[in-house]
């Protein structure tokens, strides 16, 4: 049995089955908090905890699917290309929105951490939580945070974006499709973009664009803000 | 293009992105550089969207699947985080909602402002045209 659990086939099968269950449930009940990713995540974590199978064994197969993240991110250029006229038309509001969103995320972390007396390392680990994992973990390390904590914060942030984005847009009356996409991508990187893509091609394209730009802006500005504070 | 060739193109772009990141030292992750590279190829018409549509629509239609395995790493939280787990969860969720709200409202406000300005300019232009036309007509009478 151990040989099977430690073969890549196990992790791949578990991922595919959990994902399909997640998609089926979320299609059946149209509540946005029943996000396929969230359901599948809970199913897999629950299954591994119940059976006592380690994360390492799961990752033997899971990593095969993670590798596909790279091409999946690259093809986000296709909807972006189809919506390039929106980008050139609204480039000023788009850039300003990405900067505003990134600064909001940083300001929230700093202000609340100081207010409730969160430890310095935890605050530093939370700062890059709105940007994509490969960038966030580097920024975290650079400013003295703990990269694994950052990765967890980034994941929670991404899932929150994917689950709650439509509700927040409705509640705050963010109706413009470009604004919706920029908000989602800036706040919740590629994980949120999965939802933006479902909402529509314009939202998906704008969200994809924000991942890179928000990541770049945050990576540059975070050390500067910390220097100013010190 | 046949699917294997489409895959080869996309993976070649991924590798190029990694090279630019790791060897040349571009400060963006390889896959984000790859996204920019593909966008440039599309804009320069080196590639047409239809040529890679088989692979691109497969990835785009099932985007969330590829983010599932990395998200399971959430299981491996350390003791230091575990003790403050509910607080961290609450903070991450709350900050994300605020960020979406403010980022979205700002962008929307600026877009509306730009649209308003462009509309005004357009209307002024039309009015000016109409005025000049009626002047000419008036002159004939």
XYZ file of C-alpha atoms in Angstrom:
371
model
C 0.000 0.000 0.000
C 2.859 2.354 0.826
C 4.248 1.916 -2.667
C 0.943 3.071 -4.132
C 0.582 6.028 -1.764
C 4.104 7.152 -2.560
C 3.626 6.859 -6.312
C 2.707 10.012 -8.246
C -0.530 8.353 -9.371
C -2.044 8.670 -5.888
C -1.609 12.432 -5.538
C -2.757 13.069 -9.100
C -5.895 10.932 -8.674
C -6.749 12.502 -5.311
C -6.360 16.008 -6.783
C -8.519 15.258 -9.830
C -11.287 13.519 -7.857
C -11.419 16.237 -5.174
C -11.472 18.943 -7.831
C -14.301 17.292 -9.761
C -16.329 16.887 -6.554
C -15.678 20.554 -5.799
C -16.801 21.636 -9.268
C -19.935 19.438 -9.106
C -20.964 20.769 -5.697
C -20.342 24.401 -6.613
C -22.337 24.012 -9.841
C -25.240 22.419 -8.016
C -25.527 25.035 -5.271
C -24.767 28.418 -6.719
C -23.393 30.050 -3.561
C -20.090 31.782 -4.176
C -18.610 30.567 -0.861
C -18.867 27.028 -2.249
C -15.807 27.641 -4.395
C -14.504 24.459 -6.106
C -10.978 25.214 -4.959
C -12.038 25.676 -1.343
C -14.144 22.489 -1.320
C -11.378 20.458 -2.973
C -8.782 21.876 -0.580
C -10.868 20.909 2.469
C -11.541 17.453 0.986
C -7.860 16.727 0.359
C -6.620 18.125 3.686
C -9.395 16.200 5.469
C -8.560 12.995 3.609
C -4.841 13.264 4.360
C -5.457 14.028 8.053
C -7.955 11.154 8.433
C -5.767 8.576 6.715
C -2.543 9.899 8.213
C -0.940 10.136 4.777
C 1.790 12.764 4.812
C 1.886 15.945 2.769
C 5.155 14.678 1.241
C 3.426 11.550 -0.126
C 0.625 13.662 -1.561
C 3.088 16.063 -3.147
C 4.815 13.251 -5.059
C 1.802 13.378 -7.375
C 0.587 16.883 -6.520
C 3.829 18.345 -7.833
C 3.063 17.012 -11.311
C -0.036 19.183 -11.372
C 1.766 22.146 -9.742
C 4.275 22.098 -12.607
C 1.373 23.015 -14.903
C 0.986 26.308 -12.995
C 3.707 27.768 -15.149
C 2.052 27.186 -18.571
C -1.344 28.009 -17.017
C -0.003 31.426 -15.981
C 1.652 31.999 -19.368
C -1.596 31.469 -21.321
C -3.260 34.213 -19.240
C -1.658 36.408 -21.913
C -4.312 35.234 -24.408
C -7.346 36.930 -22.785
C -5.106 39.876 -21.969
C -4.235 40.173 -25.671
C -7.908 40.017 -26.669
C -8.676 42.832 -24.222
C -5.594 44.903 -24.983
C -7.760 47.829 -26.181
C -9.213 48.127 -22.648
C -5.689 48.240 -21.262
C -4.516 50.993 -23.588
C -7.761 52.944 -23.127
C -7.715 52.871 -19.311
C -4.030 52.474 -18.499
C -3.978 55.401 -16.075
C -6.916 54.294 -13.878
C -5.579 50.718 -14.074
C -2.098 51.638 -12.832
C -3.518 53.924 -10.145
C -5.948 51.203 -9.018
C -3.195 48.594 -8.740
C -1.043 50.984 -6.705
C -3.991 51.922 -4.465
C -4.872 48.262 -3.884
C -1.284 47.227 -3.134
C -0.808 50.129 -0.712
C -4.114 49.285 0.999
C -2.941 45.736 1.594
C 0.388 46.895 3.040
C -1.221 49.644 5.148
C -3.781 47.209 6.611
C -1.054 44.791 7.715
C 1.160 47.486 9.249
C -1.650 49.400 10.982
C -3.419 46.386 12.477
C -0.162 44.667 13.480
C 0.914 47.769 15.416
C -2.565 48.144 16.891
C -2.906 44.615 18.272
C 0.802 44.145 18.938
C 1.519 41.350 16.492
C 5.142 40.201 16.549
C 7.515 41.903 14.121
C 8.316 38.681 12.217
C 4.622 37.852 11.777
C 3.931 41.342 10.463
C 6.827 41.075 8.004
C 5.600 37.645 6.921
C 2.101 39.001 6.273
C 3.185 42.084 4.290
C 3.563 40.400 0.858
C 0.389 38.341 1.269
C -1.477 39.814 -1.711
C 1.120 38.926 -4.346
C 1.829 35.731 -6.224
C 3.653 32.952 -4.295
C 6.991 32.948 -6.172
C 7.342 36.711 -5.619
C 5.839 36.800 -2.134
C 8.180 34.221 -0.679
C 11.220 36.092 -2.006
C 9.998 39.447 -0.646
C 9.223 37.821 2.709
C 12.738 36.411 2.992
C 14.274 39.693 1.906
C 12.519 41.788 4.572
C 13.033 39.234 7.363
C 9.722 37.376 7.390
C 9.175 33.605 7.467
C 8.500 32.431 3.872
C 6.315 29.388 4.813
C 4.043 31.669 6.884
C 3.879 34.078 3.950
C 2.928 31.240 1.610
C 0.065 30.233 3.922
C -1.119 33.856 4.181
C -0.943 34.169 0.379
C -3.015 30.994 -0.023
C -5.697 32.132 2.432
C -5.775 35.531 0.723
C -6.134 33.917 -2.698
C -8.930 31.595 -1.647
C -10.709 34.508 0.077
C -10.523 36.487 -3.150
C -11.816 33.571 -5.198
C -14.706 33.009 -2.778
C -15.712 36.541 -1.794
C -14.828 38.728 -4.803
C -18.295 38.730 -6.443
C -19.966 39.544 -3.112
C -17.540 42.382 -2.318
C -18.013 43.841 -5.806
C -21.782 43.718 -5.375
C -21.694 45.146 -1.856
C -19.347 48.011 -2.774
C -21.110 48.570 -6.120
C -17.950 47.942 -8.140
C -19.716 47.415 -11.455
C -17.133 48.303 -14.078
C -15.633 45.072 -15.401
C -12.135 46.533 -15.653
C -12.308 47.749 -12.035
C -13.553 44.339 -10.852
C -10.645 42.568 -12.552
C -8.024 44.986 -11.256
C -9.378 44.748 -7.695
C -9.376 40.947 -7.700
C -5.940 40.510 -9.266
C -4.325 43.121 -7.043
C -5.828 41.766 -3.825
C -5.671 38.039 -4.473
C -3.190 37.247 -7.270
C -3.611 34.185 -9.493
C -5.945 32.288 -7.147
C -8.431 35.160 -7.266
C -7.895 35.370 -11.018
C -9.474 31.917 -11.356
C -12.716 33.543 -10.153
C -12.222 36.685 -12.250
C -11.894 34.453 -15.314
C -15.263 32.879 -14.455
C -16.871 36.306 -14.059
C -15.893 37.247 -17.602
C -13.032 37.669 -20.038
C -12.474 41.370 -19.298
C -12.282 40.696 -15.547
C -9.959 37.742 -16.158
C -7.663 39.706 -18.429
C -7.418 42.681 -16.061
C -6.881 40.397 -13.093
C -4.044 38.586 -14.916
C -2.428 41.907 -15.668
C -2.615 42.968 -12.011
C -0.801 39.861 -10.721
C 2.518 40.867 -12.229
C 2.186 44.614 -11.728
C 0.969 44.397 -8.118
C 3.747 41.893 -7.380
C 6.390 44.134 -8.880
C 5.084 47.256 -7.115
C 4.859 45.481 -3.741
C 8.343 43.994 -4.116
C 9.820 47.431 -4.776
C 7.814 49.486 -2.301
C 7.737 47.200 0.769
C 11.447 47.562 1.666
C 11.177 51.323 1.098
C 8.204 51.655 3.481
C 9.987 49.568 6.113
C 13.078 51.766 5.785
C 10.989 54.906 6.227
C 9.366 53.456 9.347
C 12.648 52.454 10.951
C -1.016 23.685 -34.875
C -1.205 20.181 -33.482
C -1.593 19.927 -29.704
C 1.953 18.607 -29.028
C 3.395 21.516 -30.997
C 1.163 23.989 -29.132
C 2.375 22.518 -25.842
C 5.966 22.773 -27.052
C 5.487 26.470 -27.839
C 3.970 27.216 -24.434
C 6.641 25.239 -22.562
C 9.375 26.920 -24.624
C 8.007 30.261 -23.444
C 8.014 28.957 -19.838
C 11.667 27.935 -20.184
C 12.561 31.279 -21.744
C 10.876 33.000 -18.784
C 12.872 30.895 -16.312
C 16.117 31.693 -18.146
C 15.360 35.420 -18.052
C 14.580 35.168 -14.345
C 17.358 32.867 -13.125
C 20.221 33.638 -15.479
C 19.571 37.176 -16.694
C 18.143 38.209 -13.322
C 14.835 39.860 -14.267
C 13.097 40.547 -10.912
C 9.802 38.825 -11.828
C 8.968 35.101 -11.496
C 9.601 33.040 -14.645
C 5.921 32.374 -15.303
C 5.018 36.078 -15.145
C 7.869 36.870 -17.564
C 6.476 34.064 -19.751
C 3.065 35.747 -19.716
C 4.650 39.004 -20.889
C 6.649 37.132 -23.584
C 3.516 35.463 -24.939
C 1.687 38.808 -24.921
C 4.541 40.353 -26.923
C 4.520 37.460 -29.428
C 0.761 37.883 -29.859
C 1.011 41.661 -30.271
C 3.803 41.313 -32.847
C 1.586 38.777 -34.695
C 4.361 36.163 -34.496
C 1.713 33.908 -32.965
C -2.017 34.047 -33.577
C -4.365 33.223 -30.667
C -6.040 30.528 -32.825
C -2.727 28.716 -33.248
C -2.475 27.939 -29.538
C -6.198 27.918 -28.750
C -6.314 24.161 -27.989
C -3.821 24.409 -25.163
C -4.746 27.901 -23.972
C -8.455 27.155 -23.651
C -7.698 23.898 -21.801
C -5.596 25.723 -19.193
C -7.921 28.727 -18.954
C -11.065 26.597 -18.580
C -9.592 24.585 -15.706
C -7.362 27.243 -14.196
C -8.251 26.547 -10.564
C -7.167 22.895 -10.801
C -3.501 23.840 -11.166
C -3.602 25.932 -8.008
C -5.030 23.128 -5.916
C -1.863 21.135 -5.014
C 0.139 24.208 -3.869
C -2.778 25.283 -1.671
C -2.581 22.004 0.277
C 0.709 23.252 1.774
C -1.591 25.045 4.223
C -1.516 21.725 6.150
C 2.098 22.265 7.086
C 1.601 25.245 9.403
C 4.298 25.555 12.063
C 3.659 25.742 15.832
C 4.304 29.455 15.914
C 1.468 30.081 13.469
C -0.770 27.374 14.894
C -1.132 29.202 18.237
C -2.322 32.358 16.438
C -4.178 30.495 13.703
C -7.696 31.980 14.103
C -6.314 35.513 14.357
C -4.173 35.126 11.218
C -7.067 33.606 9.314
C -9.328 36.473 10.339
C -6.737 39.120 9.438
C -5.977 37.621 6.013
C -9.668 37.383 5.148
C -10.498 40.880 6.410
C -7.519 42.547 4.686
C -8.372 40.863 1.400
C -11.959 42.129 1.481
C -10.779 45.680 2.253
C -8.148 45.533 -0.504
C -10.664 44.382 -3.122
C -13.109 47.096 -2.036
C -10.607 49.971 -2.071
C -8.693 48.836 -5.173
C -11.955 48.374 -7.066
C -13.567 51.628 -5.957
C -10.422 53.624 -6.810
C -10.117 52.085 -10.271
C -13.822 52.524 -10.964
C -13.810 56.137 -9.766
C -10.892 57.008 -12.065
C -12.395 55.138 -15.024
C -15.723 56.951 -14.591
C -13.872 60.258 -14.357
C -11.960 59.530 -17.569
C -15.135 58.426 -19.367
C -16.922 61.574 -18.199
C -14.092 63.757 -19.456
C -13.971 61.944 -22.815
C -17.740 62.280 -23.156
C -17.539 65.994 -22.457
C -14.785 66.419 -25.037
C -16.800 64.437 -27.567
C -19.916 66.503 -26.938
C -17.993 69.769 -27.168
C -16.545 68.636 -30.493
C -20.010 67.789 -31.855
C -21.424 71.102 -30.657
C -18.577 72.980 -32.305
C -19.174 71.124 -35.584
C -22.893 71.845 -35.463
C -22.248 75.491 -34.686
C -19.862 75.911 -37.602
C -22.290 74.145 -39.934
C -25.209 76.376 -38.959
C -22.975 79.400 -39.422
C -22.257 78.368 -43.002
C -25.965 77.713 -43.591
C -26.836 81.055 -42.026
C -24.382 82.797 -44.347
C -26.085 81.321 -47.431
C -29.449 82.632 -46.378
